[in-house]
Amino acid sequence: MIDLTALASLRAVATHGSVVAAADALGFTPSAVSQQVKRLERQTGVPLLERVGRGVVLSRHGRHLVEEGGRLLADLEQLEAGLHRGAGAVAGRLRMTAFSTAVRGLVAPRLRVLIDAHPDLEVSLHECEPWDSVDLVSTGRADLGVVHRWGDVPLAVPDHLVTTSVATDVADVVVHRDHPLATRGVVTPHDLLEEDWVATPEGTICRQWLHRMYDGTGRLPRIAHQSMEFDSHLALVRARLGIALVPRLGRQPLGTDLVAVTAAEPVPTRDVVALHRRSMTDSPAVAAVLAALRD
């Protein structure tokens, strides 16, 4: 009989490219992952890994086992979800991911209510960027992820994941109270052509949206400072070092020094979306989390 834990370890090696990376993703030691793969080789009677230089790659048998075994693991996950649904049990352990502002403004408050209502449910949360959440949920290393999608900026989601819209968020242009735009009710990109921006790094979804806002102006936003954290954006704006496009979700109080000005043409809107594997659709725990997030 094939050991399912060992099969999951082999799949992790295939996904992450090495025993060390697989161990880090699974929370095991590299030695434990190696032992699990060796046990799987003894059970199947075929070599599953091949040494290449100082590393290893899956053998032809290993690739076949991961491909076929992945469907088996998905079927078992679906079976378990169906059993829980039949029992009406919101219980067990759910691994969840979310981006930072969703953690502060949405997930943390709702999780407290959810866990109080379902004491047999254990939820662990990992903060990460949307594309990492998609990868973690897609490969089975997380069960449910919360991501965001800005307007028509795409976020690729594999077909075996189900998406559920849980909230809509809007971003404002945040300026210092002494800035000339602070008295404006609404601003458009044409009003912002000569401004210095505080922005997230190149390649992030928020940065892509900021660039997309300038479509039709013949210009690109002038980026003066970069930071991943919106709290840092506010600190830089407070120091009069630029302006920033900051979502309302999870935003700290602006205080007396900062002013949020409504942006238009286009309105910077993002959808907050939860995603899970299709095989977990029947899970009462997943349904309970989705209901809590939409509440």
Short mmCIF file of C-alpha atoms in Angstrom, two decimals:
data_model
loop_
_atom_site.label_atom_id
_atom_site.label_comp_id
_atom_site.label_asym_id
_atom_site.label_seq_id
_atom_site.Cartn_x
_atom_site.Cartn_y
_atom_site.Cartn_z
CA MET A 1 0.00 0.00 0.00
CA ILE A 2 1.36 3.40 -0.97
CA ASP A 3 2.04 5.73 1.95
CA LEU A 4 0.05 8.92 1.27
CA THR A 5 2.29 11.10 3.43
CA ALA A 6 5.30 9.87 1.49
CA LEU A 7 3.45 10.50 -1.77
CA ALA A 8 2.78 14.09 -0.67
CA SER A 9 6.49 14.49 0.08
CA LEU A 10 7.44 13.23 -3.38
CA ARG A 11 4.98 15.67 -4.93
CA ALA A 12 6.57 18.48 -2.91
CA VAL A 13 10.01 17.51 -4.25
CA ALA A 14 8.57 17.69 -7.77
CA THR A 15 6.95 21.07 -7.10
CA HIS A 16 9.92 22.74 -5.39
CA GLY A 17 12.78 21.11 -7.22
CA SER A 18 14.76 19.75 -4.28
CA VAL A 19 14.46 17.76 -1.08
CA VAL A 20 15.56 20.78 0.99
CA ALA A 21 12.96 23.10 -0.57
CA ALA A 22 10.26 20.44 -0.20
CA ALA A 23 11.14 19.98 3.47
CA ASP A 24 10.94 23.72 4.06
CA ALA A 25 7.50 23.90 2.41
CA LEU A 26 6.15 20.90 4.34
CA GLY A 27 7.63 21.85 7.69
CA PHE A 28 9.75 18.68 7.84
CA THR A 29 13.49 18.15 7.99
CA PRO A 30 15.28 17.19 4.75
CA SER A 31 16.17 13.87 6.36
CA ALA A 32 12.48 13.13 7.04
CA VAL A 33 11.52 13.88 3.43
CA SER A 34 14.36 11.68 2.15
CA GLN A 35 13.24 8.82 4.39
CA GLN A 36 9.65 9.16 3.20
CA VAL A 37 10.73 9.01 -0.45
CA LYS A 38 12.94 5.98 0.25
CA ARG A 39 9.99 4.28 1.96
CA LEU A 40 7.89 4.99 -1.12
CA GLU A 41 10.59 3.47 -3.32
CA ARG A 42 10.57 0.30 -1.21
CA GLN A 43 6.77 0.13 -1.43
CA THR A 44 6.67 0.60 -5.21
CA GLY A 45 9.87 -1.30 -6.04
CA VAL A 46 11.09 1.36 -8.53
CA PRO A 47 13.54 4.28 -8.24
CA LEU A 48 11.69 7.57 -7.88
CA LEU A 49 14.62 10.02 -7.72
CA GLU A 50 17.77 10.33 -9.80
CA ARG A 51 20.90 12.16 -8.72
CA VAL A 52 22.04 14.97 -11.02
CA GLY A 53 25.19 16.73 -9.84
CA ARG A 54 24.63 17.62 -6.21
CA GLY A 55 20.86 17.55 -6.50
CA VAL A 56 18.09 15.13 -7.44
CA VAL A 57 15.33 15.03 -10.05
CA LEU A 58 12.34 12.77 -10.35
CA SER A 59 12.83 9.65 -12.41
CA ARG A 60 10.38 8.62 -15.11
CA HIS A 61 8.64 6.45 -12.51
CA GLY A 62 8.61 9.33 -10.03
CA ARG A 63 7.00 11.71 -12.52
CA HIS A 64 4.35 9.12 -13.36
CA LEU A 65 3.61 8.50 -9.68
CA VAL A 66 3.29 12.22 -8.94
CA GLU A 67 0.95 12.76 -11.89
CA GLU A 68 -1.30 9.83 -11.08
CA GLY A 69 -0.92 10.24 -7.33
CA GLY A 70 -1.94 13.89 -7.52
CA ARG A 71 -5.35 12.83 -8.75
CA LEU A 72 -5.53 10.26 -5.97
CA LEU A 73 -4.75 12.89 -3.32
CA ALA A 74 -7.39 15.21 -4.82
CA ASP A 75 -9.97 12.39 -4.75
CA LEU A 76 -9.17 11.66 -1.12
CA GLU A 77 -9.45 15.35 -0.28
CA GLN A 78 -12.85 15.45 -1.96
CA LEU A 79 -13.91 12.31 -0.09
CA GLU A 80 -12.88 13.81 3.24
CA ALA A 81 -14.73 17.05 2.47
CA GLY A 82 -17.86 15.07 1.61
CA LEU A 83 -17.66 13.11 4.86
CA HIS A 84 -17.38 16.33 6.86
CA ARG A 85 -20.33 17.78 4.98
CA GLY A 86 -22.41 14.69 5.73
CA ALA A 87 -21.54 15.00 9.40
CA GLY A 88 -22.11 18.77 9.37
CA ALA A 89 -18.76 19.19 11.09
CA VAL A 90 -16.91 22.50 10.90
CA ALA A 91 -13.74 21.02 12.34
CA GLY A 92 -10.17 20.07 11.58
CA ARG A 93 -7.20 22.15 10.47
CA LEU A 94 -7.36 24.71 7.68
CA ARG A 95 -4.22 26.36 6.26
CA MET A 96 -4.97 29.84 5.03
CA THR A 97 -3.02 32.57 3.22
CA ALA A 98 -3.82 36.26 2.68
CA PHE A 99 -2.14 39.49 1.55
CA SER A 100 -1.14 41.99 4.22
CA THR A 101 -3.97 44.53 4.08
CA ALA A 102 -6.54 41.73 3.99
CA VAL A 103 -4.93 40.21 7.10
CA ARG A 104 -5.37 43.52 8.95
CA GLY A 105 -8.67 44.70 7.59
CA LEU A 106 -10.61 41.51 6.85
CA VAL A 107 -9.18 38.16 7.87
CA ALA A 108 -8.03 38.77 11.45
CA PRO A 109 -11.35 40.22 12.69
CA ARG A 110 -13.44 37.55 10.94
CA LEU A 111 -11.23 34.65 12.07
CA ARG A 112 -11.76 35.54 15.70
CA VAL A 113 -15.53 35.35 15.25
CA LEU A 114 -15.26 32.15 13.19
CA ILE A 115 -13.08 30.30 15.73
CA ASP A 116 -15.31 31.38 18.61
CA ALA A 117 -18.29 29.94 16.73
CA HIS A 118 -16.48 26.70 15.79
CA PRO A 119 -14.06 25.73 18.58
CA ASP A 120 -13.14 22.45 16.83
CA LEU A 121 -11.78 24.35 13.83
CA GLU A 122 -8.07 25.22 13.81
CA VAL A 123 -6.92 27.84 11.31
CA SER A 124 -3.30 28.73 10.63
CA LEU A 125 -2.60 31.91 8.65
CA HIS A 126 0.36 32.76 6.42
CA GLU A 127 0.74 36.29 5.03
CA CYS A 128 1.98 36.41 1.44
CA GLU A 129 1.46 38.09 -1.92
CA PRO A 130 -1.44 37.01 -4.17
CA TRP A 131 0.66 35.09 -6.71
CA ASP A 132 2.26 33.14 -3.85
CA SER A 133 -1.19 32.34 -2.47
CA VAL A 134 -2.27 30.99 -5.85
CA ASP A 135 0.82 28.76 -5.95
CA LEU A 136 0.40 27.54 -2.36
CA VAL A 137 -3.27 26.65 -2.76
CA SER A 138 -2.77 25.21 -6.23
CA THR A 139 -0.04 22.82 -5.06
CA GLY A 140 -1.82 21.76 -1.87
CA ARG A 141 0.42 23.60 0.58
CA ALA A 142 -2.48 25.80 1.68
CA ASP A 143 -6.21 25.15 1.67
CA LEU A 144 -7.68 28.60 1.15
CA GLY A 145 -6.13 31.85 -0.03
CA VAL A 146 -7.29 35.46 -0.09
CA VAL A 147 -5.97 37.45 -3.06
CA HIS A 148 -6.77 40.70 -4.83
CA ARG A 149 -7.34 41.62 -8.45
CA TRP A 150 -7.11 45.24 -9.64
CA GLY A 151 -9.48 46.14 -12.46
CA ASP A 152 -8.33 44.41 -15.63
CA VAL A 153 -4.83 43.58 -14.35
CA PRO A 154 -4.82 39.77 -14.66
CA LEU A 155 -4.08 37.29 -11.91
CA ALA A 156 -3.65 33.81 -13.39
CA VAL A 157 -5.67 31.18 -11.51
CA PRO A 158 -5.46 27.47 -12.52
CA ASP A 159 -8.65 25.70 -13.58
CA HIS A 160 -8.69 23.39 -10.57
CA LEU A 161 -9.13 26.36 -8.21
CA VAL A 162 -12.50 27.91 -7.38
CA THR A 163 -12.73 31.68 -6.81
CA THR A 164 -15.26 33.48 -4.63
CA SER A 165 -15.55 37.27 -4.44
CA VAL A 166 -15.67 38.30 -0.77
CA ALA A 167 -15.21 42.09 -0.84
CA THR A 168 -14.55 45.14 -2.98
CA ASP A 169 -11.88 47.67 -2.03
CA VAL A 170 -11.08 51.17 -3.29
CA ALA A 171 -7.78 53.04 -3.16
CA ASP A 172 -7.37 56.79 -2.60
CA VAL A 173 -4.57 59.17 -3.49
CA VAL A 174 -3.04 60.07 -0.13
CA VAL A 175 -1.26 63.43 0.12
CA HIS A 176 0.11 65.61 2.88
CA ARG A 177 -2.37 68.18 4.20
CA ASP A 178 -0.11 70.97 2.86
CA HIS A 179 -0.10 69.52 -0.65
CA PRO A 180 -2.00 71.56 -3.28
CA LEU A 181 -4.20 68.54 -4.07
CA ALA A 182 -5.35 68.17 -0.44
CA THR A 183 -8.29 70.51 -1.03
CA ARG A 184 -9.51 68.70 -4.16
CA GLY A 185 -12.59 66.51 -4.00
CA VAL A 186 -11.53 64.29 -6.89
CA VAL A 187 -8.33 63.86 -8.92
CA THR A 188 -7.63 62.11 -12.22
CA PRO A 189 -4.32 60.84 -13.61
CA HIS A 190 -4.00 64.04 -15.63
CA ASP A 191 -3.82 65.94 -12.31
CA LEU A 192 -0.94 63.72 -11.16
CA LEU A 193 1.49 63.85 -14.08
CA GLU A 194 4.14 65.94 -12.28
CA GLU A 195 3.86 64.20 -8.90
CA ASP A 196 6.48 62.02 -7.20
CA TRP A 197 5.00 58.68 -6.17
CA VAL A 198 5.63 56.27 -3.35
CA ALA A 199 4.82 52.87 -4.85
CA THR A 200 5.20 49.14 -4.42
CA PRO A 201 8.11 47.54 -6.34
CA GLU A 202 8.07 46.83 -10.06
CA GLY A 203 6.19 43.63 -10.93
CA THR A 204 3.70 43.82 -8.06
CA ILE A 205 -0.01 43.94 -8.86
CA CYS A 206 -0.44 47.35 -7.18
CA ARG A 207 2.42 48.80 -9.24
CA GLN A 208 0.90 47.38 -12.43
CA TRP A 209 -2.38 49.10 -11.59
CA LEU A 210 -0.66 52.43 -10.91
CA HIS A 211 0.93 52.20 -14.36
CA ARG A 212 -2.41 51.23 -15.90
CA MET A 213 -4.01 54.36 -14.40
CA TYR A 214 -1.77 56.47 -16.62
CA ASP A 215 -2.98 54.84 -19.85
CA GLY A 216 -4.01 57.59 -22.24
CA THR A 217 -1.89 60.29 -20.61
CA GLY A 218 1.22 59.58 -22.66
CA ARG A 219 3.22 59.41 -19.44
CA LEU A 220 4.23 56.95 -16.76
CA PRO A 221 4.01 57.64 -13.03
CA ARG A 222 7.21 59.16 -11.67
CA ILE A 223 8.33 56.76 -8.94
CA ALA A 224 10.45 58.40 -6.24
CA HIS A 225 10.35 55.73 -3.51
CA GLN A 226 9.46 52.03 -3.33
CA SER A 227 8.15 49.96 -0.44
CA MET A 228 6.08 46.81 -0.11
CA GLU A 229 4.16 48.07 2.95
CA PHE A 230 1.42 50.69 2.70
CA ASP A 231 2.18 51.79 6.27
CA SER A 232 5.61 52.79 4.97
CA HIS A 233 3.95 54.65 2.08
CA LEU A 234 1.98 56.71 4.58
CA ALA A 235 5.12 57.47 6.58
CA LEU A 236 6.87 58.73 3.44
CA VAL A 237 3.88 60.86 2.45
CA ARG A 238 3.72 62.22 5.99
CA ALA A 239 7.37 63.27 5.54
CA ARG A 240 6.36 65.14 2.33
CA LEU A 241 8.44 62.81 0.15
CA GLY A 242 5.70 62.03 -2.35
CA ILE A 243 2.11 60.93 -2.76
CA ALA A 244 0.74 57.38 -2.67
CA LEU A 245 -2.16 55.29 -3.89
CA VAL A 246 -3.32 53.45 -0.76
CA PRO A 247 -6.27 51.02 -0.47
CA ARG A 248 -8.83 51.61 2.24
CA LEU A 249 -8.84 47.99 3.42
CA GLY A 250 -6.55 47.64 6.43
CA ARG A 251 -5.37 51.24 6.15
CA GLN A 252 -4.18 52.81 9.39
CA PRO A 253 -5.82 56.09 10.52
CA LEU A 254 -4.41 58.99 8.51
CA GLY A 255 -4.35 61.41 11.42
CA THR A 256 -4.23 65.14 10.91
CA ASP A 257 -1.21 65.24 8.60
CA LEU A 258 -2.61 63.20 5.69
CA VAL A 259 -5.61 63.59 3.39
CA ALA A 260 -7.22 60.88 1.23
CA VAL A 261 -8.42 62.27 -2.10
CA THR A 262 -10.84 60.29 -4.27
CA ALA A 263 -9.33 59.09 -7.56
CA ALA A 264 -11.32 58.85 -10.77
CA GLU A 265 -11.03 58.08 -14.49
CA PRO A 266 -10.46 55.29 -13.61
CA VAL A 267 -11.55 54.59 -10.04
CA PRO A 268 -8.83 52.35 -8.54
CA THR A 269 -10.93 49.38 -7.46
CA ARG A 270 -9.81 45.90 -6.55
CA ASP A 271 -11.77 42.71 -5.96
CA VAL A 272 -10.85 40.69 -2.88
CA VAL A 273 -11.19 37.04 -3.83
CA ALA A 274 -10.94 33.80 -1.86
CA LEU A 275 -9.76 30.70 -3.69
CA HIS A 276 -9.65 27.01 -2.85
CA ARG A 277 -9.17 23.72 -4.67
CA ARG A 278 -12.26 22.35 -6.37
CA SER A 279 -11.79 19.10 -4.44
CA MET A 280 -12.53 21.00 -1.19
CA THR A 281 -15.80 22.54 -2.36
CA ASP A 282 -17.86 20.29 -0.07
CA SER A 283 -15.77 21.09 3.02
CA PRO A 284 -17.89 22.70 5.78
CA ALA A 285 -14.74 24.39 7.10
CA VAL A 286 -14.09 26.07 3.75
CA ALA A 287 -17.77 27.06 3.49
CA ALA A 288 -17.66 28.54 7.00
CA VAL A 289 -14.56 30.63 6.21
CA LEU A 290 -16.08 31.89 2.97
CA ALA A 291 -19.29 32.85 4.76
CA ALA A 292 -17.33 34.67 7.46
CA LEU A 293 -15.30 36.60 4.89
CA ARG A 294 -18.41 37.62 2.95
CA ASP A 295 -20.34 38.66 6.07
#
